[in-house]
CSV table of C-alpha atoms and ligand atoms in Angstrom, one decimal:
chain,number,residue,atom,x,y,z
A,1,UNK,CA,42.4,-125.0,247.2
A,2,UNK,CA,44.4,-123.8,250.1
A,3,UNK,CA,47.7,-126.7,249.6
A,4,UNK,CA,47.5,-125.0,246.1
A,5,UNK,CA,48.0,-121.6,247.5
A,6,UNK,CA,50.1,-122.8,250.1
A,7,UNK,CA,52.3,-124.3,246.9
A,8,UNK,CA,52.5,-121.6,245.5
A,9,UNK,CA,53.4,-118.8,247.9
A,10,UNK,CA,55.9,-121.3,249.1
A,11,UNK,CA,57.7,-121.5,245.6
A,12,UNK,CA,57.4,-118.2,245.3
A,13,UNK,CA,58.8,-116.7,248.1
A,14,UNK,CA,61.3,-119.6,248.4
A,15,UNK,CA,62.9,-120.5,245.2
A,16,UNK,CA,60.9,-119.3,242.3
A,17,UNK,CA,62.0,-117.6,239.2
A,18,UNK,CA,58.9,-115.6,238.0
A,19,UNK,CA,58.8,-113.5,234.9
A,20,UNK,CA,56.0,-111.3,235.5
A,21,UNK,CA,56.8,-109.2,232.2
A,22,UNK,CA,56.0,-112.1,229.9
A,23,UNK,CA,53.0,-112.9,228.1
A,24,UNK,CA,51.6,-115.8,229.9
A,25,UNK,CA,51.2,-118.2,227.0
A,26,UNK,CA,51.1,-121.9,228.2
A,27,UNK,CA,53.3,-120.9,231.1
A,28,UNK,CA,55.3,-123.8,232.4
A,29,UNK,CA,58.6,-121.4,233.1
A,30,UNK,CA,56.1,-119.0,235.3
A,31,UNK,CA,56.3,-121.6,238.5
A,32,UNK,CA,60.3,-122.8,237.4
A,33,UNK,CA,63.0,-122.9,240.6
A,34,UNK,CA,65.0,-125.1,243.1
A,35,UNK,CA,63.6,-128.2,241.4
A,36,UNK,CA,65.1,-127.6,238.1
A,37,UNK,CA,68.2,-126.4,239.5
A,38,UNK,CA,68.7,-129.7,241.1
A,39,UNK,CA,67.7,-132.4,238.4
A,40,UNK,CA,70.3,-130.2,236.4
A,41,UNK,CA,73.5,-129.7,239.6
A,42,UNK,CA,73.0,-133.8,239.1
A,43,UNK,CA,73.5,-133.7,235.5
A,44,UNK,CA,76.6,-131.1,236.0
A,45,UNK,CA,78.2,-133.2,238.8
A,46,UNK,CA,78.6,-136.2,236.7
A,47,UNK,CA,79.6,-134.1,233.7
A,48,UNK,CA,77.5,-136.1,231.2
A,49,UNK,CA,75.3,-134.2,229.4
A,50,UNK,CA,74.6,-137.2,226.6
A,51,UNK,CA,71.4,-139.2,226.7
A,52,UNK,CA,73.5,-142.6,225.7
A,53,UNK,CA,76.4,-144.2,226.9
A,54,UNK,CA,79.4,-143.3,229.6
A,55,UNK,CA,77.6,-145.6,231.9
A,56,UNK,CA,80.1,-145.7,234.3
A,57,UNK,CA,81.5,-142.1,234.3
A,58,UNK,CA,77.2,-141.3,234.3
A,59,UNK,CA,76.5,-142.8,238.2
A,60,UNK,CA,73.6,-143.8,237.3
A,61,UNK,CA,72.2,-140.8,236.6
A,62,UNK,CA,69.8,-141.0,233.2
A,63,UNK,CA,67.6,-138.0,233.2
A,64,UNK,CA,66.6,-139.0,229.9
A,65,UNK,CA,64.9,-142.7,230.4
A,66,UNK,CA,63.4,-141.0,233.9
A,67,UNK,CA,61.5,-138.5,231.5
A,68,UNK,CA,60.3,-141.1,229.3
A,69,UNK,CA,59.2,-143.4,232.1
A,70,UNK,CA,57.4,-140.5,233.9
A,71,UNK,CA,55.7,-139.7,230.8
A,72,UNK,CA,54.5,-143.4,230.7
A,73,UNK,CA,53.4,-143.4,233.7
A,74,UNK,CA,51.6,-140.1,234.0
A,75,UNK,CA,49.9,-139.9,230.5
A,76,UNK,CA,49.5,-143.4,230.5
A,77,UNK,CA,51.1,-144.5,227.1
A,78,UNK,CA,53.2,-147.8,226.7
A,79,UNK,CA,55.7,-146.1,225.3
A,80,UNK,CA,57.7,-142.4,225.1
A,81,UNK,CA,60.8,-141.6,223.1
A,82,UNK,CA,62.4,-137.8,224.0
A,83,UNK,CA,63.2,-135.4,221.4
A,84,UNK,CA,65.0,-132.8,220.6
A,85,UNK,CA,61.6,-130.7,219.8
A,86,UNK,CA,57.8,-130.8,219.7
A,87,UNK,CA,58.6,-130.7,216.0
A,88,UNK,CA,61.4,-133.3,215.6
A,89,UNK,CA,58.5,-135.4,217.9
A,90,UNK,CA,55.9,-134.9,214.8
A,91,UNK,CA,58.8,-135.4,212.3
A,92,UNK,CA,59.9,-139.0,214.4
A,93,UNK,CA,56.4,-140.0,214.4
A,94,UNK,CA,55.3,-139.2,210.6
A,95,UNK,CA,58.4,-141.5,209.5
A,96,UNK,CA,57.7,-144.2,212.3
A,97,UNK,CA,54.4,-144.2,210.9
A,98,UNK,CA,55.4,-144.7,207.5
A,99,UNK,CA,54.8,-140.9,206.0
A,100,UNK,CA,56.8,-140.2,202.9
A,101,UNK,CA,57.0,-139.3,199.4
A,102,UNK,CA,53.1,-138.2,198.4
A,103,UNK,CA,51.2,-139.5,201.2
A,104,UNK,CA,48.4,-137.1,201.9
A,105,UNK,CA,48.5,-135.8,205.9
A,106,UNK,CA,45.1,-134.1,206.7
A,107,UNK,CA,45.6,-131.2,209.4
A,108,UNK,CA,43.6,-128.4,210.5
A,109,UNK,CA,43.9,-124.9,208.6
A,110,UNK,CA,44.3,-123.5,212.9
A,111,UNK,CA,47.7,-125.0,214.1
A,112,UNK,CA,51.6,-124.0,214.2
A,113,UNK,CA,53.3,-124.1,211.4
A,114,UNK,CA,55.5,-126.7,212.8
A,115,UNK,CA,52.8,-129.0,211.8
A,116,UNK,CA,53.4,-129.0,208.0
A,117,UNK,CA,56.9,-128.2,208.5
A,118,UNK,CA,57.0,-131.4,209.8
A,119,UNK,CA,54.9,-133.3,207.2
A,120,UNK,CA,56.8,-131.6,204.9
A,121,UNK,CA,60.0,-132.7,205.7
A,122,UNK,CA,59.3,-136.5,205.6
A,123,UNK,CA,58.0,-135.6,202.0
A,124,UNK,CA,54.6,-135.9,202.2
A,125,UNK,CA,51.5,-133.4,201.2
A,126,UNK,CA,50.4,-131.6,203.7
A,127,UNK,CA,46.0,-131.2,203.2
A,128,UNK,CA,44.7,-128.3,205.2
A,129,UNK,CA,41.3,-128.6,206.3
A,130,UNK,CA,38.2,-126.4,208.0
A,131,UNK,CA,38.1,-126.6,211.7
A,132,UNK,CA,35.0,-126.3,213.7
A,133,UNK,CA,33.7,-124.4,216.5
A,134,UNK,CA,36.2,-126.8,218.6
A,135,UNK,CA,39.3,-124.6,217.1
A,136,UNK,CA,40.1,-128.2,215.7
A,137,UNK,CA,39.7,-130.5,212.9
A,138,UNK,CA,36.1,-130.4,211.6
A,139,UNK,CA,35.5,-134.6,210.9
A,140,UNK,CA,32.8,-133.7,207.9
A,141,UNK,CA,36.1,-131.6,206.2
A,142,UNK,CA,38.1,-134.6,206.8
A,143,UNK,CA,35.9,-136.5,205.5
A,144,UNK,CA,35.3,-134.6,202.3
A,145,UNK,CA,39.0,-134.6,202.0
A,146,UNK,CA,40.2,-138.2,202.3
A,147,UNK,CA,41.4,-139.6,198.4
A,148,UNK,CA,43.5,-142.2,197.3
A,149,UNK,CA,46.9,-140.6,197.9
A,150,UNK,CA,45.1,-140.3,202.0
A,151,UNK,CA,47.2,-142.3,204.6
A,152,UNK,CA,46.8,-139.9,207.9
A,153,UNK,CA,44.8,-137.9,210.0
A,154,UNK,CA,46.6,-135.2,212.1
A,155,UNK,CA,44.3,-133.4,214.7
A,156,UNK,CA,45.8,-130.8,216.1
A,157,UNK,CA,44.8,-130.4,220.0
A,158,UNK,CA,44.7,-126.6,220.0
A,159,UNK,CA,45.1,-124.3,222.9
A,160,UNK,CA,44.9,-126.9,225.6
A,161,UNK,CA,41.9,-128.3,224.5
A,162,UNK,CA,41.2,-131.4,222.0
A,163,UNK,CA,39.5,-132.1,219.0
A,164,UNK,CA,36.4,-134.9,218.6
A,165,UNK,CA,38.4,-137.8,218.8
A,166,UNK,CA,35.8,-140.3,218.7
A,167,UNK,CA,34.6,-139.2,215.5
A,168,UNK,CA,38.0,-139.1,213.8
A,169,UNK,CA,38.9,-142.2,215.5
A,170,UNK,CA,35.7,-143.5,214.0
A,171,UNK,CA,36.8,-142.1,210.0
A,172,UNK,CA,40.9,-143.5,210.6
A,173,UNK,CA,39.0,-146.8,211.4
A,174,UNK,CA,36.8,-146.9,208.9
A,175,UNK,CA,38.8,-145.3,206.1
A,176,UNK,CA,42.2,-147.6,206.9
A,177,UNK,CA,44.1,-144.2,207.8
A,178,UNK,CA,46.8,-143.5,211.0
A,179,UNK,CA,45.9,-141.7,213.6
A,180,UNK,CA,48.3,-139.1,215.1
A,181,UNK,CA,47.7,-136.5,217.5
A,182,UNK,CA,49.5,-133.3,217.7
A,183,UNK,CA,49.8,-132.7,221.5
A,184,UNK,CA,52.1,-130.2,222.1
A,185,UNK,CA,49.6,-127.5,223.0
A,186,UNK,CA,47.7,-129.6,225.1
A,187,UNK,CA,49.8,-131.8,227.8
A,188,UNK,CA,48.2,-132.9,230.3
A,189,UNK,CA,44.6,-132.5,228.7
A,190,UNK,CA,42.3,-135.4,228.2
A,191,UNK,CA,39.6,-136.9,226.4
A,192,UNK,CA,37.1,-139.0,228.0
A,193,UNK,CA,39.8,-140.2,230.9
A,194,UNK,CA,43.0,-140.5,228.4
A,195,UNK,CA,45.3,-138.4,228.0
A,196,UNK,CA,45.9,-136.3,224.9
A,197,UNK,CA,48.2,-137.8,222.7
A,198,UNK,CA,48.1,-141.7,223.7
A,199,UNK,CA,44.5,-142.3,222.0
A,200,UNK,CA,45.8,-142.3,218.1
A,201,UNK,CA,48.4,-144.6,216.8
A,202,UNK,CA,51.1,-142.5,218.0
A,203,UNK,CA,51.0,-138.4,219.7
A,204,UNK,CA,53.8,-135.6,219.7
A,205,UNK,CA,54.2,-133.4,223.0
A,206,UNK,CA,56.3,-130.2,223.2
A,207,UNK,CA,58.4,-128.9,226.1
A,208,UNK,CA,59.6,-125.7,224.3
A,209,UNK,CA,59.5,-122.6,226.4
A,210,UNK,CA,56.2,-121.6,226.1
A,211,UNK,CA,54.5,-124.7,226.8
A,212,UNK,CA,52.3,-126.2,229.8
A,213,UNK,CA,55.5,-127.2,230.9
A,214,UNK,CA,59.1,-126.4,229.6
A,215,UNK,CA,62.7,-127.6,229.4
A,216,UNK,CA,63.8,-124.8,227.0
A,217,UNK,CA,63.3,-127.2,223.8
A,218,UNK,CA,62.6,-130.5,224.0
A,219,UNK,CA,59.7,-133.2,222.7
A,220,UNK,CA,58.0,-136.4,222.9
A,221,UNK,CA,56.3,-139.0,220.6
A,222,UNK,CA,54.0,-141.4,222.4
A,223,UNK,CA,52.8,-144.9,221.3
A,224,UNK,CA,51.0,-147.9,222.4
A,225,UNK,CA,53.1,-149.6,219.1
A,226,UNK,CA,56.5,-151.3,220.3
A,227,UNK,CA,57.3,-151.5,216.7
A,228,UNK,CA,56.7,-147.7,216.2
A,229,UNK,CA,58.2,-146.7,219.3
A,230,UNK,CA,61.6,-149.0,217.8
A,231,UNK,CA,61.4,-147.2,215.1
A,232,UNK,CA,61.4,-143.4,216.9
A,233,UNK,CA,64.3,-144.5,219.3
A,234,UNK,CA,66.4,-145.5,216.5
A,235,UNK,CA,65.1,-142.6,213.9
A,236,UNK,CA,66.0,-139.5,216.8
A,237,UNK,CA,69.4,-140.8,216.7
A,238,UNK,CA,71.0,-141.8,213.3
A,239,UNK,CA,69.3,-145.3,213.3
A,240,UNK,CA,71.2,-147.0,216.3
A,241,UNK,CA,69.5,-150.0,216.9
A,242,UNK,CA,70.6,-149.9,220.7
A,243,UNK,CA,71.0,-153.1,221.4
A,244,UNK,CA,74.3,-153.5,222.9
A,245,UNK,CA,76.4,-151.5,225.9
A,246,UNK,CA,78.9,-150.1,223.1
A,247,UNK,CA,77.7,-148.1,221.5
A,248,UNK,CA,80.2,-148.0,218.7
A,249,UNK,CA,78.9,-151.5,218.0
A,250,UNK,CA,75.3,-150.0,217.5
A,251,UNK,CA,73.9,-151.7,214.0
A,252,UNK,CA,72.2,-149.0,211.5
A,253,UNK,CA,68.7,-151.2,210.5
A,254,UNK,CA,67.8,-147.6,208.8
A,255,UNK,CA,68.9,-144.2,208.2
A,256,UNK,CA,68.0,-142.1,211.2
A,257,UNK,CA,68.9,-138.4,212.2
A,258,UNK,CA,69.7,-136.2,215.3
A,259,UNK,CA,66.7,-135.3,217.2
A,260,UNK,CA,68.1,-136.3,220.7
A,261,UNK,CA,67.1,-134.3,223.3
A,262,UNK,CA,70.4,-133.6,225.9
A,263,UNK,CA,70.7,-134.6,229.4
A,264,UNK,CA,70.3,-131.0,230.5
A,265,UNK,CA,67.1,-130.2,228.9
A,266,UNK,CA,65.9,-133.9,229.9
A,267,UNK,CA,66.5,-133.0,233.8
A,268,UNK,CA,64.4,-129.8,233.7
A,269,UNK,CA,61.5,-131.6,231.9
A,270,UNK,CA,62.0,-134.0,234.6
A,271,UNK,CA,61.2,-131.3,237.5
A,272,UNK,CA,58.8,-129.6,235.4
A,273,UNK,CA,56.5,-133.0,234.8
A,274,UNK,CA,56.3,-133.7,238.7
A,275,UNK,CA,54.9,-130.3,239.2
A,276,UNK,CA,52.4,-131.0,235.8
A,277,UNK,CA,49.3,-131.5,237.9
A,278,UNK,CA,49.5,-128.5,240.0
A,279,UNK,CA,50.0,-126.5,237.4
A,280,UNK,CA,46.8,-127.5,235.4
A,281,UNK,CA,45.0,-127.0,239.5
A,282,UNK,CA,45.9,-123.7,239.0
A,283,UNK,CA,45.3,-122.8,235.4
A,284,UNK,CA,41.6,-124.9,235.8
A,285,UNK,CA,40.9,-122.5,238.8
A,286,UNK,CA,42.4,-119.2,237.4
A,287,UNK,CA,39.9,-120.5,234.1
A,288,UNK,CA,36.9,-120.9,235.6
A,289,UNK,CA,36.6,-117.6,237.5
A,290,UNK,CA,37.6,-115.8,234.1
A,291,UNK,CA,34.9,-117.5,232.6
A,292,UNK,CA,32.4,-116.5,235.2
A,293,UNK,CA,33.3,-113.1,234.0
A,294,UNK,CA,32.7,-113.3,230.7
A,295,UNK,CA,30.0,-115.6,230.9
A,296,UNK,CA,27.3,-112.7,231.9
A,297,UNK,CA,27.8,-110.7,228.5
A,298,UNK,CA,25.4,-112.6,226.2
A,299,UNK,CA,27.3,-112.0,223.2
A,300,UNK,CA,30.2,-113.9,224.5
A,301,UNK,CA,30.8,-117.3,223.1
A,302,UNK,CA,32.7,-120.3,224.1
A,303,UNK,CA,34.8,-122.4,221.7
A,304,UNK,CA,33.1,-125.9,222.0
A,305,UNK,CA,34.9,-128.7,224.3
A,306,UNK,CA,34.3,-132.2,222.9
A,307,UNK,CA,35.1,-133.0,226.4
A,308,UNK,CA,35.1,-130.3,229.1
A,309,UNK,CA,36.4,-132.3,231.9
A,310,UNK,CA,39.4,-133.1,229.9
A,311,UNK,CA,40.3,-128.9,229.1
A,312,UNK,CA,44.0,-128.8,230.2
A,313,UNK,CA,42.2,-124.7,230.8
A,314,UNK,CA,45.5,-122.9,229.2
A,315,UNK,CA,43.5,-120.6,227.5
A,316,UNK,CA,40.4,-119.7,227.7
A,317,UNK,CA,39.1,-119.3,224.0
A,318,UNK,CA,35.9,-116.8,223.4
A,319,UNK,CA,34.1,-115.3,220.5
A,320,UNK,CA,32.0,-112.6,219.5
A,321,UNK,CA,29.1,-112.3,217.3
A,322,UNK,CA,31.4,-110.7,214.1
A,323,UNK,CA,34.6,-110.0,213.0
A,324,UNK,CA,34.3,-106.5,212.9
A,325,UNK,CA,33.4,-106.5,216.8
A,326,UNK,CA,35.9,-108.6,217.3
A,327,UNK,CA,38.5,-106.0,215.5
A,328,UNK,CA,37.1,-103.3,218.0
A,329,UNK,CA,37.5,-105.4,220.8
A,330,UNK,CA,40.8,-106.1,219.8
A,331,UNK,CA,41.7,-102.3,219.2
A,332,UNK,CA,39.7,-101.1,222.4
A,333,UNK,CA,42.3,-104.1,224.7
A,334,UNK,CA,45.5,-102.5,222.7
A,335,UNK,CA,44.4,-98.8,223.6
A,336,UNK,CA,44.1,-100.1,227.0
A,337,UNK,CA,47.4,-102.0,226.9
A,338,UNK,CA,46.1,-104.9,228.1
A,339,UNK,CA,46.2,-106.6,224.7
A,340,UNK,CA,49.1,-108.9,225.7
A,341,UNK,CA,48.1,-112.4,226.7
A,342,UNK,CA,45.0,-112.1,224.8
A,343,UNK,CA,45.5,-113.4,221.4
A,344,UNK,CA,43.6,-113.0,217.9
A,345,UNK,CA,44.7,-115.6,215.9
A,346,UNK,CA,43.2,-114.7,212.8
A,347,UNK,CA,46.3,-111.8,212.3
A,348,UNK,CA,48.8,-114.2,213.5
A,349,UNK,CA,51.7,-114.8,211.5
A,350,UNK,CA,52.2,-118.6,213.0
A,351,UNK,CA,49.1,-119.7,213.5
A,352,UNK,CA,46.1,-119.8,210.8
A,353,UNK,CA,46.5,-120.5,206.9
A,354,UNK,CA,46.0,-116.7,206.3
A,355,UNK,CA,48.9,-115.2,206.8
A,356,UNK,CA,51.2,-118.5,206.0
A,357,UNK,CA,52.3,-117.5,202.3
A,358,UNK,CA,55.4,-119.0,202.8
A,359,UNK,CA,53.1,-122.1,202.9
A,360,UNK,CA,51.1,-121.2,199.9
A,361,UNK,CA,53.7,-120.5,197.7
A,362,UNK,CA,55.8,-123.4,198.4
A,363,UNK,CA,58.8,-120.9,199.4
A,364,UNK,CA,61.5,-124.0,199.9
A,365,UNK,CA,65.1,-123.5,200.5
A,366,UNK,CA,65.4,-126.8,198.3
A,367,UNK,CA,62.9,-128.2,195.6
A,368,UNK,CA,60.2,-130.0,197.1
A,369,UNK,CA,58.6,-133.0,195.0
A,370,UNK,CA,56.4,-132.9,192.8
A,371,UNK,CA,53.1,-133.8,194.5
A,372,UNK,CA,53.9,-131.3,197.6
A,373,UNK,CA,55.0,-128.1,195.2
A,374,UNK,CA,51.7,-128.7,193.3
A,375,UNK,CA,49.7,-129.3,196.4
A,376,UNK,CA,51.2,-126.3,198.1
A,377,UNK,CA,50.2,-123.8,194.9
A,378,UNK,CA,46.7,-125.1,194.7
A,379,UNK,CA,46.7,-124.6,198.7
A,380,UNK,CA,46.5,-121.0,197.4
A,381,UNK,CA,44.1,-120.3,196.2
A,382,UNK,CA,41.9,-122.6,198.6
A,383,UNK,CA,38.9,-121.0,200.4
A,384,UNK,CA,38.5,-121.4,204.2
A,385,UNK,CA,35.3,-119.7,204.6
A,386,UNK,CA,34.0,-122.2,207.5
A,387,UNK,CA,37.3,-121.6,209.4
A,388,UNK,CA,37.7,-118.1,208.9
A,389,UNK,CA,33.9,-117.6,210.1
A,390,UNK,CA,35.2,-119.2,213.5
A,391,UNK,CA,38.5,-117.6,213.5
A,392,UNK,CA,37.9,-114.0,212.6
A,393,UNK,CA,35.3,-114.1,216.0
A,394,UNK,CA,37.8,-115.6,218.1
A,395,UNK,CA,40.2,-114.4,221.0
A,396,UNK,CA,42.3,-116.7,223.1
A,397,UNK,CA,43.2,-115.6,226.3
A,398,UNK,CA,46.1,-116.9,228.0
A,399,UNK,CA,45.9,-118.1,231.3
A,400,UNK,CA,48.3,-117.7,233.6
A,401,UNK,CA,50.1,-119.4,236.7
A,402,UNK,CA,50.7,-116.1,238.8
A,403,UNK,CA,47.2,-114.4,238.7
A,404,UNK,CA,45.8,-113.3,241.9
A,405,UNK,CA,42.2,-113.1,242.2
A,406,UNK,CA,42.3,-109.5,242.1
A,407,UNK,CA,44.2,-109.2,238.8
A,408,UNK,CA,41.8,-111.8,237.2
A,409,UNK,CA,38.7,-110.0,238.5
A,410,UNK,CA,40.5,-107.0,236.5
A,411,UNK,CA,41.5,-108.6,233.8
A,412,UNK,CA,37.6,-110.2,233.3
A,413,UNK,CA,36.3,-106.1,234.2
A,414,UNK,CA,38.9,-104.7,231.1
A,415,UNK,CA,38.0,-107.4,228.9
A,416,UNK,CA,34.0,-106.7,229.6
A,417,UNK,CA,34.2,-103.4,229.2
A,418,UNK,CA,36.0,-103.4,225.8
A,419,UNK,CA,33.4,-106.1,224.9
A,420,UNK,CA,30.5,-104.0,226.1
A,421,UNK,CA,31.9,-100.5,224.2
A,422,UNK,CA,32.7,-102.7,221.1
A,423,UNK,CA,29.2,-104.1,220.9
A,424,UNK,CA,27.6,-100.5,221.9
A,425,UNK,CA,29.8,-98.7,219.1
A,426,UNK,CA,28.3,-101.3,217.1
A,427,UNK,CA,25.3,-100.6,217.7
A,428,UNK,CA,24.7,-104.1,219.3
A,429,UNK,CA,22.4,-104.2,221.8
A,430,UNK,CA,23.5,-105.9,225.4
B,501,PLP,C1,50.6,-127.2,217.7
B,501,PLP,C2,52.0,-127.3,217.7
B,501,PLP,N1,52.7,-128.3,217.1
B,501,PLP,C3,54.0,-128.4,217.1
B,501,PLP,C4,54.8,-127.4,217.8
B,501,PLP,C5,56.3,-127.5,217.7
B,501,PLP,O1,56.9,-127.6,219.0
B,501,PLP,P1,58.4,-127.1,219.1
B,501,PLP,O2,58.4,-125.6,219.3
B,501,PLP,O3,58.9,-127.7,220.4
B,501,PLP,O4,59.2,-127.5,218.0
B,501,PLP,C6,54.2,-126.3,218.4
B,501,PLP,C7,55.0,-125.3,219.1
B,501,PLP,O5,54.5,-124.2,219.3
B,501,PLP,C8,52.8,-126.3,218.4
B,501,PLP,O6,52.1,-125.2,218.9
């Protein structure tokens, strides 16, 4: 442990940009400095800030195909095409995949709702499902959900940690459906020695800011598949097949769009992904002693980790025996002001079902078809007892890059104490 406080006093008293005032929440622009102002002066010097073509005005410089080959490399997939977001990546994948008009995409009721967004926009039905005590898809309410119009399972990898992949790999094989992971909360998190996102047919990463690790905006589909990864490369930029040096010669096999991610963005994620593993050192360290903390108040529970060595640690995600200690928990951390970085998603406006009536009552700019408006209406007045069980318990807290020991040890002491008076106003006893 002491390189990885040696590491980190050195970038911070040399180079770093910290923004103590923010709300850790998957914190790759905490620990952010000399290295991303260099992979970007190289972009600047040559004055390309394009992904394709210039070659020669370019000297060599492709920050682009670097990031994709370092994503290879460290997450171990054959194959990475950049985006321009984490949900352009799940937009790129669903049509690679073959999503469109009426195909039903199973996805967890506890997500961003970039998620559907994205399985909207490719035209197919979004099917929101209970999660379980993992925060993720619950395989029985996949299960129970799969009908003839079925064609793909989409876990989403919530909060750094994943969902039981073995048991929805199991139902995709079984069932004939496509596997695809939703990553982008969880990079650099594994299951069972793989990494998040290269264990489905294909798996979407997001660098936006407040992710494990950030290049302002920016994304990543993942694939074993050559023929789906074809697909993505041509898809994220108006079909070009690629083939040739000109690219004005490019042939269209299909209609494509822009989801390119720029040059720019594609050099910081570049500097960011070399520094991935000390980042997770940290937050796994800065994770564990929180946990000790809470640990000693019975009452506290732990979301369940299909795979525990494989928690990318970004959060740290606890519950309490009822909601309504939950709410005074919450109430007792605001009137402390220590609320921020702690998050109760069961009030949040992007996370969970509840609050999503945009969702619910198909609120389009344009008309949807058929199959998602009536899917969307009946998603209305669906009941998510099983997940609102889990979720009206549950806190997240974030965990940061920049925490001493000290402030953690405070942190765990505020959030015990507000536990401790919640459960004794209660009437709990400890
Ligand atoms: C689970 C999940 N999926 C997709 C996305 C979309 O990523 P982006 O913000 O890069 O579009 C996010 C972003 O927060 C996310 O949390």
């Amino acid at each position: 442990m002491a390189i990885l406080e040696s590491w980190i006093l050195n970038l911070e008293s040399k180079f770093c940009l910290i923004l103590p005032s923010k709300s850790p929440i998957m914190p790759g622009f905490e620990l952010f400095g000399e290295e991303e102002r260099k992979e970007v002066n190289e972009v600047l010097e040559t004055g390309i800030l394009m992904r394709y073509g210039f070659d020669a005005a370019r000297k060599g410089r492709w920050k682009s195909k670097e990031l994709e080959a370092a994503i290879c490399s460290r997450f171990g997939s054959k194959y990475a095409q950049l985006t321009s977001s984490g949900t352009s990546a799940l937009t790129t994948a669903l049509s690679a995949l073959g999503m469109g008009a009426g195909d039903e995409v199973i996805m967890p009721s506890f997500t961003f709702v970039a998620s559907f967004e994205a399985v909207l926009s490719v035209g197919a039905v979004p099917v929101l499902v209970d999660i379980d005590d993992s925060l993720t898809l619950d395989p029985a309410a996949v299960r129970n959900a799969i009908g003839p119009r079925t064609k793909c399972v989409m876990p989403v990898h919530m909060c750094g940690s994943m969902a039981d992949l073995d048991a929805l790999q199991a139902i995709c094989k079984e069932k004939n459906l496509v596997l695809l992971e939703d990553a982008c909360q969880s990079i650099g998190a594994s299951f069972k020695g793989k990494s998040l996102g290269t264990i489905g047919d294909a798996g979407a990463f997001s660098f936006d800011f407040v992710k494990t690790i950030t290049c302002a905006e920016g994304g990543a589909v993942t694939t074993n598949d050559k023929s789906v990864y074809e697909k993505c490369d041509g898809f994220t930029d108006h079909g070009h097949d690629h083939l040739g040096a000109d690219r004005g010669a490019d042939l269209h096999p299909f209609i494509g769009y822009n989801y390119r991610i720029s040059e720019l963005h594609a050099a910081v994620g570049l500097a960011q992904i070399r520094k991935l593993d000390q980042f997770l050192a940290i937050q796994k360290k800065n994770h564990a002693l929180l946990k000790s903390i809470l640990e000693k108040i019975p009452e506290i529970s732990f979301r369940r980790i299909p795979d525990p060595a494989g928690d990318s640690c970004t959060f740290l995600s606890w519950m309490l025996p009822t909601e309504s200690i939950a709410r005074a928990v919450v109430q007792e951390l605001k009137s402390q002001n220590s609320l921020p970085g702690n998050f109760y998603w069961f009030d949040n406006n992007w996370h969970y079902i509840r609050k999503w009536d945009h969702l619910k009552t198909a609120a389009t700019l344009n008309p949807l078809n058929e199959a998602q408006r009536s899917a969307l209406l009946a998603l209305g007045k669906q009941e998510f007892a099983t997940s609102d069980a889990i979720m009206s318990r549950c806190i997240s807290t974030a965990i940061s890059l920049l925490w001493t020991e000290e402030q953690i040890r405070e942190r765990g002491r505020i959030i015990s104490e507000s536990v401790k008076k919640a459960l004794s106003s209660q009437k709990v006893t400890l």
